Amino acid sequence: MEALRVWSLTTSQPLKHLFRLATATTTATSSVRFVLRCSSSAATTTTGGHAVRAIRLKKVDELRSKGLDPYAYKWDRTHTANQLQDIYRHLGNGEESNSESDHVSIAGRIVARRAFGKLAFFTLRDDSGTIQLYCEKERLVNDQFDQLKTLVDIGDILGASGSIKRTEKGELSVYVNSFAILTKSLLPLPDKFHGLTDVDKRYRQRYVDMIANPEVADIFRNRAKIVSEIRKTVESLGFVEVETPVLQGAAGGAEARPFVTHHNSLGRDLYLRIATELHLKRMLVGGFEKVYEIGRIFRNEGISTRHNPEFTTIEMYEAYSDYQSMMNMAEEIVSRCAVAVHGKLTIDYQGVEICLERPWRRETMHNLVKEATGIDFSELGNDLKTAKEVTLKALGIDLENKDKSSIEASPSVGHLLNEVFEIVVEPKLLQPTFVLDYPIEISPLAKPHRRHAGLTERFELFICGRELANAFSELTDPMDQRGRLEEQVRQHNEKRAAAAMDTNSVEGKSNKDEDGSYEVTLDDDFLTALEYGMPPASGMGLGIDRLVMLLTNSARTNSYYLECWTVGFVFKTSNLVTLFPGLPAKIHCPSFICFCKPSPHIYTAGPLKLENSPHVPSKPVSVPEASDKLPGETIEVKEESLDGKQQPVVKCLKSSLRKLTSESGSVKEDQKKKVQWMDYIGKELVQIREFELSEIEDTENDSDDNKGCVCVIL
């Protein structure tokens, strides 16, 4: 019998240990569900799905035996569904247009079907919409009607020709004379009444999502419209589109962790770009005066509803202008895109009315912070200690622990000002606002402010509490630029060295791949280009994904629904504006069972008694002795991979179930509720238990000897 490995669940940040995908600010308290499930990203079908596929494969063979090709080469289509709906909108109920000019040919996917004796009705959907196919046995030649009823399934792609008829009930239809199966679908579509509700499948198999939820495609049509409008806008102002390298020898233009790849022929590591900035500036040096690039950016920095590891931006640079020019450009781009999508400049975003009428508010970071907190950073000078004391006193009890830590860790007054802005001001900037004049410490590529020492000529555009654009009067002094980039590298290396000091501890090892551990290199070629001379210029980067979110009323940009559930937590974000999110091809999930003790004696060592079990597990399951001991310290589990290298330490999430109590500390009778607790082995549900909610122990107040859960890897 295979040995059982056990560990207790006491860590508070499981996401980083399990997937290396969560950011440092991810907490375990969000999205907690005590269900154990493990799934692969590979396309899976149920037993029923396999049966349907087998039946449809037989239909493929039957079609071929009749001399029919189930996978056609082409179909001559005369109209789309929407065109027919528009052309024949005046056709009366029960009327038919059967003149030669009204003979039409259409093609699309069958999404619904009904058959009544000698009549059959199919709903056909194409890129433009839907239309009904009206099929009558007497009208179809030979045995076509029987083929239609027996060989055509929901999901098949069909071509049909005939006249136009509106039924007595008012449904415009193609009155079918002939048809052909153009593509035979082998897998069943989701239930038409429930649609595709499996979130993991929706984003891993986006093609199924678009079939089952056609409204999803509207977002991507609007995205295409937005990108097209951006191009029209900037090119109407004389900008030239260029393409710059994705693989780069040094990752520059931003401070972000890059993805690293290896070039076999060159025998060296290369980086996927984290910005297009430095190469576009080289174009200015080379003589271009207005350039832009719409391109994919890659940053290896975790996942959230607002951050995707790969995203799309437009970056543009204009010679002989400053950051005031780019404010006008941002207003022009966003307002034109809004009109292209909505036809107006007042839009709704998640229940908030946003007015995009120009001009938009323009205010300095100093004034916005002073307005929100009463702190005037311009009076604090460079006294960092005093600035922190004033800040902590002003913000006081409203600060969360993580925000307080960020403030205390600020290395300069400029960093501190930015922290206060991000914590207090940024979430409140709902209407379009240009935030001006950022501290020089956080703006290494921006030109020093011409009137205010310690600041730069930089703005960021915020709408609905989110940064939409970032722009500078560009730094053209090559020596100043070199000094700032060298200082940025020095600070990063100090942070990296400090993190390396903890590598002997378990936590230090687990943080090996955190953001500070990557290498930052100086782009000497860019600095050399500056020494040849770059004209005065302004530049802006605008996030296209976030603009699409705003203009399509989408709550999230990124979708990663990782269904390797290791003790009942969900790391879930929802993708609405990225067409094919780069989810892992496969997540390894060991077979295991978890014991999160709702009361101290639900489980005892020995064979597991399966109550209310919908399935009998494939092998006996026993609870180990350790499950009643629940040691306070975390037991590490390391998996051996095929190449012999140890995988990262796996830790789990503690139970956070609470019992209901009254003010006196006792449970009222009306507060006792039955709840269900489900136990899984891998994906297999093996037990459902019911107990009173009042029986759940308050694990937050337990002693260290009684906290958490125990998992058994089978």
Coordinates of C-alpha atoms in Angstrom, one line a residue, residues 63 66 68 75 120 122 135-152 158-161 176-181:
L63 CA -22.3 10.3 -44.2
K66 CA -23.5 7.8 -48.6
L68 CA -21.3 12.9 -48.5
W75 CA -20.2 27.0 -49.5
A120 CA -38.3 20.3 -38.6
F122 CA -33.4 24.6 -36.8
C135 CA -37.7 22.2 -43.3
E136 CA -40.6 20.4 -44.8
K137 CA -40.4 16.8 -46.0
E138 CA -42.3 17.3 -49.3
R139 CA -39.9 20.1 -50.2
L140 CA -36.7 18.2 -49.8
V141 CA -35.6 15.7 -52.5
N142 CA -34.8 12.0 -52.0
D143 CA -34.1 11.1 -48.3
Q144 CA -32.8 14.5 -47.4
F145 CA -35.4 15.1 -44.7
D146 CA -34.6 11.8 -43.0
Q147 CA -30.9 12.7 -43.1
L148 CA -31.7 16.1 -41.6
K149 CA -33.5 14.5 -38.7
T150 CA -31.1 11.7 -38.0
L151 CA -27.7 13.0 -39.0
V152 CA -27.8 16.8 -38.1
L158 CA -24.7 23.7 -42.0
G159 CA -25.2 25.3 -45.4
A160 CA -28.8 25.7 -46.6
S161 CA -30.6 27.3 -49.5
V176 CA -35.2 25.1 -47.2
N177 CA -34.9 23.5 -50.6
S178 CA -31.5 21.8 -50.0
F179 CA -28.8 21.7 -47.4
A180 CA -25.4 20.2 -46.7
I181 CA -23.5 19.4 -43.6

